[in-house]
Structure formats: structure tokens, C-alpha cells
Amino acid sequence: MSEQHKYFLPESEIPTAWYNILADFPEPLPPVIHPGTLQPIGPDDLAPLFPMALIEQEVSTDRWIDIPEPVLEVYRMWRPTPLIRAIRLEKALNTPAHIYFKYEGVSPSGSHKPNTAVAQAYYNKIEGTKALTTETGAGQWGSALAMAGKMFDIPVEVYMVKISYHQKPYRRSLMRIFGAEVIPSPSDRTNAGRSVLEQDPDSPGSLGVAISEAVEAAVTSGGAKKYALGSVLNHVMLHQSVIGLETMKQMEMAGEEPDVLIGCIGGGSNFAGFVSPFVREKIVNGKETRVVAVEPAAAPSLTKGKYVYDFGDTVQMTPLMKMYTLGHSFIPAPIHAGGLRYHGMAPIVCHMYDLGLIEARALHQNPVFEGAVLFAQTEGIVPAPESAHAVRAAIDEAIAAREAGEEKVILFNLSGHGHFDMTAYDAYLAGKLVDYELSEEEIDQALANLPQIA
Ligand SMILES: *Cc1c(COP(=O)(O)O)cnc(C)c1O
């Protein structure tokens, strides 16, 4: 068996079409419904928010959707991303398992998020959108969209949760370097922001409020501005399929087939993009690959939520989606993996779970950071706290393989680097991280506010 470390594809092997798993699900995805009429929503409902090309992708069941050349041209700046065998980590764990990871941290903003940000900026540009609005928590999505907006010469307005705006100044700086306007939320620019400020002038803000502000700024712009979302929606999962499609070719180069695939889930996009071509092999060709989604124990939507219709945001502005949810009013504890603090989950990931195509696991942040530090010390890459959930689960699989004496092939997605997350690592190293366990009572309470749908 070769001891090769890295598997690089040439630029000519960047996928030229995205893979859409909606074409291959054995049962159709439950529709998104209008909270007023309870009927499936149509293109007109979404037109004030998104360009038509993205609305069509949202409901498309075409298996392959061509990637426009201008999008490929930007992808070529950092794609294909490397597949790396974690040989030093294997040795440190003394495991017979082979551990591979796909590394999305080489993108300009340091995560997988530009894969969809670039596509969204492009479709908005060609349909004449004058500016994009969005929200960001810790700043990963805001910096990806800021970079993409600059590439297609489209201004970007980012509503950044106020507490992060002040506590995470470097992501804010990155967005500004890429030319975006960054507004601390709640702001006095929108009705949503003003009403929060009236009640509490010192409000730290929340992702829910920031979403409301970004959506309001788009829908009240008379069509000039549109809104962009960095996860959860079908078209986002679609764009992220470039990760899995490249990985499949690279595993062929390595001459191995994964026994288990692992990814972290916040809204579900890096996971869905990474696993969907492999899940297709399970559906179509009966492959028995295990596929594991890893979530934080502080926001355990798949492992402890309910599979029901719920709002995508806190303030009930979005349509209703069928998903494993902790309830739209649930505010996760302030763990450091900000990108995983979401009450729901992408409908596509939920459907995979409901159909038994994937497994789910919830982890606490201390073991997650412990795994991340071991990974950094062996492989030289500091993982984003979100990605560190996948790292920890891969380590656990490798230890289990050692105990069982099995030469398993473990493959995980390293969705981003943690260079802007040193505060979190400092807190871990100082022994100050708290592991939050949700009680059944808290979960019941959070689920009590679900919309009642017959
Ligand atoms: C945003 C983010 C996530 C979580 O989002 P998903 O849509 O679940 O992928 C995971 N990892 C990194 C590095 C992120 O920036």
C-alpha cells in the first residue's frame, strides 16, 4: 500500500456540473410550505429574495446542473482542493485504519463557503441585482460572500451579530478588506433592528435578528437588493457537491474506498456536499458505506430534535421546512463552534437521516478541541472549531478500528481552518471550556413552540 500523502487533481478535473441528490432520493423531499396557506411555496414567493436561477435550482430534480464558466473561473483560484492522508495522525493513534481528509480550508476565506457564495454572486450579477444582503454570526459566511461579491463586482451588506462584531474583529476586518459593508446587528437601519433596540438598546444581537434585518433590507429595496443564505437551502447543498465529486476521483487515485464518511453539520452544507455523491452510490448501487453527521451536543438537532415543519429563523419570517429541529425559538449555548449553533438542519440532510442513509452523533466541545489539538500537532493544520467535530469523530473511529484490529478506511471533510478562532483555542488550553448538556426538559420546552401543522 502506498504511503502517499496528498492527492491533487489538475484544474481540468474540477467538476463542470453540480450533482443534485434530489434526482436520486427513493422518496421525494417533503415540500417547503407557506406558513399562511400551508400550501407548497412557489417561485413567486421567493422572487423578492433570490434570483430566478437559484429558485429553479432550489426545486430542480435534474441530476446534473452545469456550472457556469465564470463560476469555474473563480473556483480555479483554489480548486481542486487537496485530499490528504493523515499519516502522522494514524501513527499517533497507533491505528491500522487509513485516515483521509478533504481540505476545504485552502479557499480565500478559509472554508467551503465560497463554493456557494461564488455561484450565488454570479447568478445575482447576471440577473441585475444591485447589491446582496446577508447575515453572519462569527463571520465565515460573511467573508465568503464578501470575497465572492468582489469577484463579480456586486456590493455586499453584511449584518453581523453585534456581540461577534465586537468580539471577533478580525473576520470583520476580512470582510472589509474584501470590500463589504459590515453593520452591527441590531441596527437602526431596519424596522426589525429598531424594534429590538427600542426594547434593549444594549442588545448583543442574535443570528435570528440579523437574518430578519438582512431579509428586510432586501425585500424593501424594490428589487435592487437580494438576500443570500450560506447553508440549509437545497441550492446551497447543490453547489457544495463539488467537494464530494472531487473527493470521489481523489479516492480513486488513492486506490481506496471509504468504509466510513464523516462531516460536521451546522446547517448541513459542507456535509451534504461532501457525502451526496457517495450517498448516491448507496441508493443506486447498494454500497454499504457508513455516513456519519457530527453535531454539537449543545445543538443536537438530528440526535434529539423532532422531524416536523418549522421556521428557518427565530422571528418566523421564513417559509416552513420539514426538518429535525429543536424549535425556532431555541437559542443554543454559546459554544465556540458558532457555525454549528443552529436550531434546525438542511431538509436534504434530514431526509437522508429519515431514510436511514446516514447516522448522527453529538459531541461535547472539550473532546472536540482535544482532538483538534492532536490533529494540529500531527498534521500541522489548526481546524476550525466546526470542522473539529469531524476530526474528533474520525479519531474515535480510528481508535475503534484499532481496538477491533480492523484496517478501516476513514474519510472526513475538514471544512475550514481555525486561524481566526484563536480565542476559542485559548479558552480550551486554559481549561475554560464548558460542556453544555441539554436536559430533556429544556428540549421539551424548546419544542413546545413549534407551529401546529396537521
Ligand atoms: C459555517 C461552517 C460550518 C457549518 O455550516 P454547514 O452549512 O453545516 O457546513 C462548518 N464548518 C465551517 C468551517 C464553517 O465555516
Short mmCIF file of C-alpha atoms and ligand atoms in Angstrom, two decimals:
data_model
loop_
_atom_site.label_atom_id
_atom_site.label_comp_id
_atom_site.label_asym_id
_atom_site.label_seq_id
_atom_site.Cartn_x
_atom_site.Cartn_y
_atom_site.Cartn_z
CA MET A 1 0.00 0.00 0.00
CA SER A 2 1.38 3.41 -0.96
CA GLU A 3 2.33 5.92 1.69
CA GLN A 4 1.48 8.89 -0.48
CA HIS A 5 0.38 11.95 1.49
CA LYS A 6 -1.51 14.18 -0.95
CA TYR A 7 -3.76 13.60 -3.92
CA PHE A 8 -4.02 16.59 -6.26
CA LEU A 9 -6.32 16.78 -9.24
CA PRO A 10 -5.40 19.03 -12.19
CA GLU A 11 -7.59 22.12 -12.75
CA SER A 12 -9.13 20.37 -15.74
CA GLU A 13 -10.70 17.90 -13.28
CA ILE A 14 -12.76 20.49 -11.39
CA PRO A 15 -16.33 19.21 -11.83
CA THR A 16 -18.15 21.02 -14.64
CA ALA A 17 -21.60 20.15 -13.26
CA TRP A 18 -23.02 20.09 -9.73
CA TYR A 19 -24.65 16.87 -8.54
CA ASN A 20 -28.24 17.14 -7.32
CA ILE A 21 -29.23 14.35 -4.94
CA LEU A 22 -32.94 15.25 -5.34
CA ALA A 23 -32.73 13.28 -8.61
CA ASP A 24 -31.88 10.06 -6.78
CA PHE A 25 -33.78 10.06 -3.48
CA PRO A 26 -36.01 6.95 -3.34
CA GLU A 27 -38.79 9.18 -1.97
CA PRO A 28 -39.26 12.87 -2.83
CA LEU A 29 -38.17 15.58 -0.42
CA PRO A 30 -41.15 17.00 1.56
CA PRO A 31 -42.05 20.40 0.03
CA VAL A 32 -41.35 23.76 1.65
CA ILE A 33 -44.71 25.28 2.65
CA HIS A 34 -46.14 28.74 3.14
CA PRO A 35 -46.90 29.44 6.84
CA GLY A 36 -50.14 31.26 5.93
CA THR A 37 -51.71 28.97 3.31
CA LEU A 38 -49.86 25.77 4.28
CA GLN A 39 -49.52 25.17 0.52
CA PRO A 40 -46.17 24.41 -1.11
CA ILE A 41 -44.45 27.71 -1.88
CA GLY A 42 -43.92 28.72 -5.49
CA PRO A 43 -41.29 30.77 -7.36
CA ASP A 44 -43.27 34.00 -6.84
CA ASP A 45 -42.98 33.68 -3.07
CA LEU A 46 -39.20 33.55 -3.31
CA ALA A 47 -38.68 36.08 -6.12
CA PRO A 48 -38.19 39.11 -3.80
CA LEU A 49 -35.33 37.24 -2.10
CA PHE A 50 -33.42 35.26 -4.71
CA PRO A 51 -32.61 35.40 -8.43
CA MET A 52 -34.70 33.07 -10.62
CA ALA A 53 -31.78 30.75 -11.48
CA LEU A 54 -31.34 29.90 -7.77
CA ILE A 55 -35.09 29.49 -7.25
CA GLU A 56 -35.12 26.99 -10.15
CA GLN A 57 -32.17 25.12 -8.64
CA GLU A 58 -33.99 25.04 -5.31
CA VAL A 59 -36.74 22.81 -6.77
CA SER A 60 -34.87 21.13 -9.64
CA THR A 61 -34.75 17.34 -9.82
CA ASP A 62 -32.21 17.34 -12.67
CA ARG A 63 -29.33 15.10 -11.66
CA TRP A 64 -26.61 17.34 -13.10
CA ILE A 65 -26.63 21.12 -13.33
CA ASP A 66 -23.87 22.75 -15.39
CA ILE A 67 -21.50 25.07 -13.53
CA PRO A 68 -21.28 28.33 -15.50
CA GLU A 69 -17.82 29.10 -16.88
CA PRO A 70 -17.43 32.39 -14.90
CA VAL A 71 -18.04 30.41 -11.68
CA LEU A 72 -15.49 27.78 -12.72
CA GLU A 73 -13.04 30.56 -13.41
CA VAL A 74 -13.26 31.72 -9.79
CA TYR A 75 -13.24 28.12 -8.48
CA ARG A 76 -9.88 27.67 -10.28
CA MET A 77 -8.31 30.13 -7.83
CA TRP A 78 -8.23 27.37 -5.19
CA ARG A 79 -9.99 24.28 -6.58
CA PRO A 80 -9.49 21.36 -6.82
CA THR A 81 -8.75 21.24 -3.11
CA PRO A 82 -6.36 18.55 -1.85
CA LEU A 83 -7.22 15.15 -0.44
CA ILE A 84 -4.69 14.35 2.25
CA ARG A 85 -3.86 11.12 4.07
CA ALA A 86 -3.31 11.86 7.76
CA ILE A 87 -0.35 9.50 8.11
CA ARG A 88 1.10 11.20 11.20
CA LEU A 89 -2.27 11.16 12.93
CA GLU A 90 -2.62 7.43 12.10
CA LYS A 91 0.81 6.82 13.69
CA ALA A 92 -0.03 8.89 16.79
CA LEU A 93 -3.19 6.85 17.25
CA ASN A 94 -1.36 3.61 16.50
CA THR A 95 -4.30 2.58 14.36
CA PRO A 96 -4.37 0.19 11.42
CA ALA A 97 -7.04 2.48 9.89
CA HIS A 98 -6.22 4.74 6.97
CA ILE A 99 -7.47 8.27 7.61
CA TYR A 100 -8.06 10.63 4.70
CA PHE A 101 -9.41 14.17 4.73
CA LYS A 102 -10.62 16.55 2.06
CA TYR A 103 -9.30 20.02 2.90
CA GLU A 104 -11.58 22.98 2.12
CA GLY A 105 -9.55 25.42 4.22
CA VAL A 106 -7.41 26.41 1.21
CA SER A 107 -10.14 28.72 -0.14
CA PRO A 108 -9.65 32.52 0.05
CA SER A 109 -11.84 32.85 3.14
CA GLY A 110 -10.65 29.61 4.71
CA SER A 111 -13.70 27.34 4.42
CA HIS A 112 -16.04 25.58 1.98
CA LYS A 113 -18.47 28.53 1.99
CA PRO A 114 -17.09 30.25 -1.16
CA ASN A 115 -18.26 27.20 -3.20
CA THR A 116 -21.81 28.55 -2.94
CA ALA A 117 -21.02 32.25 -2.34
CA VAL A 118 -19.36 32.47 -5.76
CA ALA A 119 -22.30 30.78 -7.50
CA GLN A 120 -24.84 32.97 -5.69
CA ALA A 121 -22.95 36.18 -6.50
CA TYR A 122 -22.70 35.15 -10.17
CA TYR A 123 -26.43 34.40 -10.64
CA ASN A 124 -27.36 37.64 -8.90
CA LYS A 125 -24.97 39.58 -11.10
CA ILE A 126 -26.35 38.25 -14.38
CA GLU A 127 -29.94 38.88 -13.26
CA GLY A 128 -29.15 42.52 -12.47
CA THR A 129 -29.14 42.50 -8.65
CA LYS A 130 -27.53 45.75 -7.46
CA ALA A 131 -26.41 44.58 -4.02
CA LEU A 132 -26.52 41.48 -1.80
CA THR A 133 -27.61 41.45 1.82
CA THR A 134 -26.78 38.72 4.29
CA GLU A 135 -26.21 37.98 7.96
CA THR A 136 -23.21 36.47 9.64
CA GLY A 137 -22.52 35.20 13.12
CA ALA A 138 -18.83 34.54 13.60
CA GLY A 139 -18.07 35.80 10.10
CA GLN A 140 -17.24 32.73 7.97
CA TRP A 141 -20.20 33.20 5.66
CA GLY A 142 -19.90 36.99 5.58
CA SER A 143 -16.28 36.81 4.49
CA ALA A 144 -17.03 34.20 1.81
CA LEU A 145 -19.84 36.32 0.33
CA ALA A 146 -17.74 39.49 0.59
CA MET A 147 -14.99 37.82 -1.44
CA ALA A 148 -17.47 36.47 -4.00
CA GLY A 149 -19.19 39.86 -4.30
CA LYS A 150 -15.85 41.48 -5.06
CA MET A 151 -15.09 38.88 -7.76
CA PHE A 152 -18.36 39.73 -9.56
CA ASP A 153 -18.37 43.43 -8.72
CA ILE A 154 -21.55 43.32 -6.64
CA PRO A 155 -21.69 45.24 -3.33
CA VAL A 156 -22.33 43.16 -0.19
CA GLU A 157 -24.05 44.34 3.01
CA VAL A 158 -23.40 42.08 5.98
CA TYR A 159 -25.47 42.29 9.16
CA MET A 160 -23.10 40.91 11.76
CA VAL A 161 -24.36 39.83 15.18
CA LYS A 162 -23.27 42.74 17.40
CA ILE A 163 -21.51 40.72 20.06
CA SER A 164 -19.38 38.97 17.41
CA TYR A 165 -18.79 42.31 15.68
CA HIS A 166 -17.05 43.49 18.84
CA GLN A 167 -15.54 40.17 19.98
CA LYS A 168 -14.32 38.87 16.60
CA PRO A 169 -12.83 41.94 14.96
CA TYR A 170 -10.59 40.05 12.51
CA ARG A 171 -13.36 38.39 10.50
CA ARG A 172 -14.94 41.84 10.38
CA SER A 173 -11.67 43.21 9.01
CA LEU A 174 -11.50 40.44 6.41
CA MET A 175 -15.00 41.32 5.15
CA ARG A 176 -13.95 44.96 4.87
CA ILE A 177 -10.74 44.07 3.04
CA PHE A 178 -12.94 42.24 0.52
CA GLY A 179 -14.95 45.46 0.19
CA ALA A 180 -18.14 44.58 2.09
CA GLU A 181 -20.08 46.91 4.34
CA VAL A 182 -20.36 45.38 7.81
CA ILE A 183 -23.21 46.57 10.02
CA PRO A 184 -23.52 45.54 13.66
CA SER A 185 -26.95 43.98 14.25
CA PRO A 186 -29.38 45.04 15.70
CA SER A 187 -29.00 48.27 13.72
CA ASP A 188 -31.20 51.34 13.25
CA ARG A 189 -31.44 50.66 9.50
CA THR A 190 -34.39 48.27 9.61
CA ASN A 191 -37.72 48.02 11.41
CA ALA A 192 -36.59 44.67 12.84
CA GLY A 193 -33.39 46.19 14.22
CA ARG A 194 -35.08 49.35 15.52
CA SER A 195 -37.74 47.39 17.38
CA VAL A 196 -35.11 45.28 19.14
CA LEU A 197 -33.09 48.40 20.04
CA GLU A 198 -36.16 50.11 21.44
CA GLN A 199 -36.66 47.25 23.88
CA ASP A 200 -32.97 46.86 24.64
CA PRO A 201 -30.51 49.50 23.41
CA ASP A 202 -27.62 47.25 24.53
CA SER A 203 -28.88 44.07 22.82
CA PRO A 204 -25.96 41.78 21.87
CA GLY A 205 -27.97 40.66 18.83
CA SER A 206 -28.55 37.14 17.57
CA LEU A 207 -28.45 35.30 14.28
CA GLY A 208 -32.26 35.37 14.19
CA VAL A 209 -32.38 39.16 14.38
CA ALA A 210 -29.55 39.56 11.86
CA ILE A 211 -31.43 37.34 9.39
CA SER A 212 -34.55 39.48 9.83
CA GLU A 213 -32.55 42.63 9.13
CA ALA A 214 -30.85 41.23 6.02
CA VAL A 215 -34.15 39.87 4.65
CA GLU A 216 -35.95 43.15 5.36
CA ALA A 217 -33.19 45.17 3.68
CA ALA A 218 -33.63 43.03 0.55
CA VAL A 219 -37.44 42.89 0.35
CA THR A 220 -37.86 46.64 0.96
CA SER A 221 -35.33 47.60 -1.73
CA GLY A 222 -37.79 47.50 -4.62
CA GLY A 223 -35.92 44.63 -6.27
CA ALA A 224 -32.50 46.30 -6.24
CA LYS A 225 -31.09 44.12 -3.49
CA LYS A 226 -31.39 40.37 -2.96
CA TYR A 227 -30.63 38.17 0.01
CA ALA A 228 -28.06 35.36 0.19
CA LEU A 229 -28.08 32.41 2.58
CA GLY A 230 -24.97 30.33 3.25
CA SER A 231 -26.49 26.97 4.22
CA VAL A 232 -29.71 24.95 4.74
CA LEU A 233 -31.30 25.54 1.29
CA ASN A 234 -31.22 22.95 -1.50
CA HIS A 235 -29.29 25.17 -3.91
CA VAL A 236 -26.54 25.60 -1.32
CA MET A 237 -26.22 21.81 -0.87
CA LEU A 238 -26.08 21.53 -4.67
CA HIS A 239 -23.19 23.99 -5.04
CA GLN A 240 -21.24 22.21 -2.31
CA SER A 241 -21.36 18.91 -4.25
CA VAL A 242 -18.06 19.94 -5.88
CA ILE A 243 -16.43 18.77 -2.63
CA GLY A 244 -17.73 15.20 -2.87
CA LEU A 245 -17.29 14.91 -6.64
CA GLU A 246 -13.60 15.83 -6.40
CA THR A 247 -13.14 13.57 -3.37
CA MET A 248 -14.51 10.58 -5.27
CA LYS A 249 -11.92 11.00 -8.03
CA GLN A 250 -9.15 11.50 -5.47
CA MET A 251 -10.07 8.33 -3.57
CA GLU A 252 -9.81 6.51 -6.90
CA MET A 253 -6.30 7.96 -7.30
CA ALA A 254 -5.51 6.67 -3.81
CA GLY A 255 -6.90 3.28 -4.81
CA GLU A 256 -9.12 3.03 -1.74
CA GLU A 257 -12.82 3.00 -0.95
CA PRO A 258 -14.03 4.67 2.23
CA ASP A 259 -15.72 2.44 4.83
CA VAL A 260 -16.95 5.49 6.72
CA LEU A 261 -17.51 9.13 5.72
CA ILE A 262 -17.67 11.88 8.34
CA GLY A 263 -18.66 15.55 8.26
CA CYS A 264 -19.77 18.20 10.75
CA ILE A 265 -23.25 19.70 10.48
CA GLY A 266 -24.41 23.21 11.33
CA GLY A 267 -26.91 23.97 8.59
CA GLY A 268 -25.68 20.89 6.75
CA SER A 269 -23.99 22.24 3.62
CA ASN A 270 -20.40 21.03 3.85
CA PHE A 271 -21.65 17.61 4.95
CA ALA A 272 -24.27 17.30 2.19
CA GLY A 273 -21.85 18.49 -0.47
CA PHE A 274 -19.17 16.09 0.70
CA VAL A 275 -21.32 12.98 1.11
CA SER A 276 -24.04 13.26 -1.55
CA PRO A 277 -22.15 11.59 -4.43
CA PHE A 278 -21.29 8.74 -2.03
CA VAL A 279 -24.87 8.54 -0.73
CA ARG A 280 -25.93 8.21 -4.38
CA GLU A 281 -23.78 5.06 -4.56
CA LYS A 282 -25.69 3.71 -1.56
CA ILE A 283 -29.07 4.47 -3.14
CA VAL A 284 -28.31 3.44 -6.72
CA ASN A 285 -25.68 0.72 -6.35
CA GLY A 286 -26.38 -0.63 -2.88
CA LYS A 287 -22.96 0.36 -1.47
CA GLU A 288 -22.76 -0.08 2.29
CA THR A 289 -20.57 2.89 3.21
CA ARG A 290 -21.36 4.29 6.66
CA VAL A 291 -22.00 8.04 6.59
CA VAL A 292 -21.82 9.97 9.87
CA ALA A 293 -23.02 13.52 10.56
CA VAL A 294 -21.49 15.12 13.65
CA GLU A 295 -23.27 17.85 15.58
CA PRO A 296 -22.51 19.67 18.85
CA ALA A 297 -24.18 18.30 21.98
CA ALA A 298 -25.29 21.90 22.64
CA ALA A 299 -27.39 21.98 19.43
CA PRO A 300 -28.35 18.35 18.80
CA SER A 301 -30.97 18.75 16.05
CA LEU A 302 -30.62 15.29 14.45
CA THR A 303 -29.96 13.30 17.61
CA LYS A 304 -32.54 15.00 19.86
CA GLY A 305 -34.84 17.11 17.66
CA LYS A 306 -38.21 16.33 16.13
CA TYR A 307 -38.86 15.78 12.39
CA VAL A 308 -41.59 18.35 11.82
CA TYR A 309 -42.35 21.53 9.92
CA ASP A 310 -40.69 24.58 11.49
CA PHE A 311 -39.48 28.07 10.63
CA GLY A 312 -35.90 28.50 9.47
CA ASP A 313 -35.41 31.63 11.61
CA THR A 314 -36.20 32.85 15.11
CA VAL A 315 -38.62 35.60 14.12
CA GLN A 316 -40.80 33.40 11.86
CA MET A 317 -40.19 35.22 8.58
CA THR A 318 -39.11 32.21 6.50
CA PRO A 319 -41.32 29.54 4.91
CA LEU A 320 -41.81 26.30 6.82
CA MET A 321 -39.38 23.47 6.15
CA LYS A 322 -39.65 19.87 7.28
CA MET A 323 -36.56 19.26 9.36
CA TYR A 324 -35.18 17.80 12.54
CA THR A 325 -35.48 20.85 14.76
CA LEU A 326 -35.11 21.93 18.35
CA GLY A 327 -37.73 24.63 17.71
CA HIS A 328 -37.15 28.01 16.07
CA SER A 329 -37.11 29.73 19.47
CA PHE A 330 -34.23 27.55 20.69
CA ILE A 331 -31.05 29.55 21.32
CA PRO A 332 -28.07 27.20 21.61
CA ALA A 333 -25.50 27.70 24.37
CA PRO A 334 -22.53 29.89 23.37
CA ILE A 335 -20.18 27.11 22.24
CA HIS A 336 -17.20 28.17 20.15
CA ALA A 337 -18.27 26.35 17.00
CA GLY A 338 -20.51 29.31 16.08
CA GLY A 339 -21.27 27.82 12.66
CA LEU A 340 -22.95 24.81 14.30
CA ARG A 341 -25.28 26.82 16.55
CA TYR A 342 -28.49 26.34 14.57
CA HIS A 343 -31.86 25.04 15.77
CA GLY A 344 -32.71 23.16 12.56
CA MET A 345 -30.96 21.32 9.74
CA ALA A 346 -30.98 21.32 5.95
CA PRO A 347 -34.08 19.45 4.69
CA ILE A 348 -31.82 17.38 2.40
CA VAL A 349 -29.71 16.16 5.34
CA CYS A 350 -32.86 15.47 7.38
CA HIS A 351 -34.32 13.44 4.52
CA MET A 352 -31.12 11.36 4.31
CA TYR A 353 -31.37 10.74 8.04
CA ASP A 354 -35.06 9.90 7.94
CA LEU A 355 -34.42 7.41 5.10
CA GLY A 356 -31.68 5.73 7.16
CA LEU A 357 -28.94 6.68 4.68
CA ILE A 358 -26.83 8.43 7.32
CA GLU A 359 -26.09 8.20 11.05
CA ALA A 360 -25.75 11.09 13.51
CA ARG A 361 -23.59 11.68 16.55
CA ALA A 362 -23.43 14.57 19.06
CA LEU A 363 -20.13 15.63 20.68
CA HIS A 364 -19.10 17.94 23.53
CA GLN A 365 -16.65 20.73 22.86
CA ASN A 366 -13.84 19.66 25.22
CA PRO A 367 -13.20 16.29 23.50
CA VAL A 368 -13.65 18.08 20.17
CA PHE A 369 -10.89 20.60 20.95
CA GLU A 370 -8.70 17.85 22.37
CA GLY A 371 -8.96 16.06 19.02
CA ALA A 372 -8.33 19.31 17.15
CA VAL A 373 -5.12 19.95 19.08
CA LEU A 374 -3.87 16.40 18.39
CA PHE A 375 -4.69 16.94 14.72
CA ALA A 376 -2.79 20.26 14.68
CA GLN A 377 0.20 18.66 16.41
CA THR A 378 0.35 15.74 13.96
CA GLU A 379 -0.95 17.16 10.66
CA GLY A 380 0.04 20.81 11.12
CA ILE A 381 -3.40 22.26 10.40
CA VAL A 382 -5.47 24.04 13.06
CA PRO A 383 -9.07 23.05 12.30
CA ALA A 384 -11.99 25.46 12.56
CA PRO A 385 -13.95 24.58 15.74
CA GLU A 386 -16.82 23.43 13.50
CA SER A 387 -14.58 21.13 11.43
CA ALA A 388 -13.00 19.86 14.65
CA HIS A 389 -16.24 17.94 15.28
CA ALA A 390 -15.49 15.83 12.21
CA VAL A 391 -11.85 15.46 13.27
CA ARG A 392 -12.89 14.11 16.68
CA ALA A 393 -15.36 11.65 15.21
CA ALA A 394 -12.68 10.42 12.76
CA ILE A 395 -10.25 9.94 15.66
CA ASP A 396 -12.91 7.96 17.56
CA GLU A 397 -13.48 5.75 14.50
CA ALA A 398 -9.72 5.19 14.17
CA ILE A 399 -9.46 4.19 17.84
CA ALA A 400 -12.40 1.80 17.43
CA ALA A 401 -10.64 0.30 14.38
CA ARG A 402 -7.50 -0.20 16.47
CA GLU A 403 -9.46 -1.93 19.21
CA ALA A 404 -11.21 -4.17 16.69
CA GLY A 405 -7.96 -4.72 14.75
CA GLU A 406 -9.61 -3.58 11.52
CA GLU A 407 -7.86 -1.82 8.63
CA LYS A 408 -10.73 0.59 8.00
CA VAL A 409 -10.67 3.48 5.55
CA ILE A 410 -11.94 6.64 7.25
CA LEU A 411 -12.64 9.74 5.17
CA PHE A 412 -13.69 13.09 6.60
CA ASN A 413 -14.24 16.64 5.40
CA LEU A 414 -12.09 19.33 7.01
CA SER A 415 -14.45 22.20 6.21
CA GLY A 416 -12.10 25.02 7.23
CA HIS A 417 -9.07 26.23 9.15
CA GLY A 418 -9.23 27.88 12.56
CA HIS A 419 -6.84 30.78 12.08
CA PHE A 420 -9.50 33.27 13.19
CA ASP A 421 -10.57 31.13 16.14
CA MET A 422 -7.64 31.52 18.50
CA THR A 423 -9.87 32.87 21.28
CA ALA A 424 -11.62 29.52 21.29
CA TYR A 425 -8.34 27.59 21.37
CA ASP A 426 -7.03 29.86 24.15
CA ALA A 427 -10.15 29.13 26.19
CA TYR A 428 -9.66 25.38 25.66
CA LEU A 429 -5.96 25.50 26.58
CA ALA A 430 -6.81 27.50 29.72
CA GLY A 431 -9.32 24.82 30.73
CA LYS A 432 -12.20 27.25 30.48
CA LEU A 433 -14.49 25.50 28.01
CA VAL A 434 -17.85 24.43 29.37
CA ASP A 435 -19.61 21.32 28.06
CA TYR A 436 -23.32 22.06 27.78
CA GLU A 437 -25.70 19.13 28.08
CA LEU A 438 -29.31 19.81 27.21
CA SER A 439 -31.82 18.32 29.61
CA GLU A 440 -34.94 16.58 28.32
CA GLU A 441 -36.86 19.38 29.98
CA GLU A 442 -35.06 22.10 28.03
CA ILE A 443 -35.65 20.21 24.81
CA ASP A 444 -39.34 19.75 25.57
CA GLN A 445 -39.59 23.44 26.36
CA ALA A 446 -37.87 24.43 23.11
CA LEU A 447 -40.15 22.12 21.14
CA ALA A 448 -43.32 23.49 22.74
CA ASN A 449 -43.34 26.48 20.36
CA LEU A 450 -43.45 24.53 17.13
CA PRO A 451 -46.03 25.66 14.58
CA GLN A 452 -49.05 23.33 14.61
CA ILE A 453 -49.33 21.68 11.20
CA ALA A 454 -51.88 18.95 10.65
C1 LIG B 1 -20.23 27.59 8.50
C2 LIG B 1 -19.31 26.49 8.73
C3 LIG B 1 -19.78 25.19 9.04
C4 LIG B 1 -21.22 24.85 9.26
O1 LIG B 1 -22.04 25.06 8.15
P1 LIG B 1 -22.59 23.86 7.27
O2 LIG B 1 -23.60 24.51 6.39
O3 LIG B 1 -23.18 22.83 8.17
O4 LIG B 1 -21.45 23.32 6.50
C5 LIG B 1 -18.85 24.16 9.18
N1 LIG B 1 -17.53 24.39 9.05
C6 LIG B 1 -17.04 25.63 8.76
C7 LIG B 1 -15.57 25.80 8.65
C8 LIG B 1 -17.92 26.70 8.59
O5 LIG B 1 -17.43 27.91 8.31
#
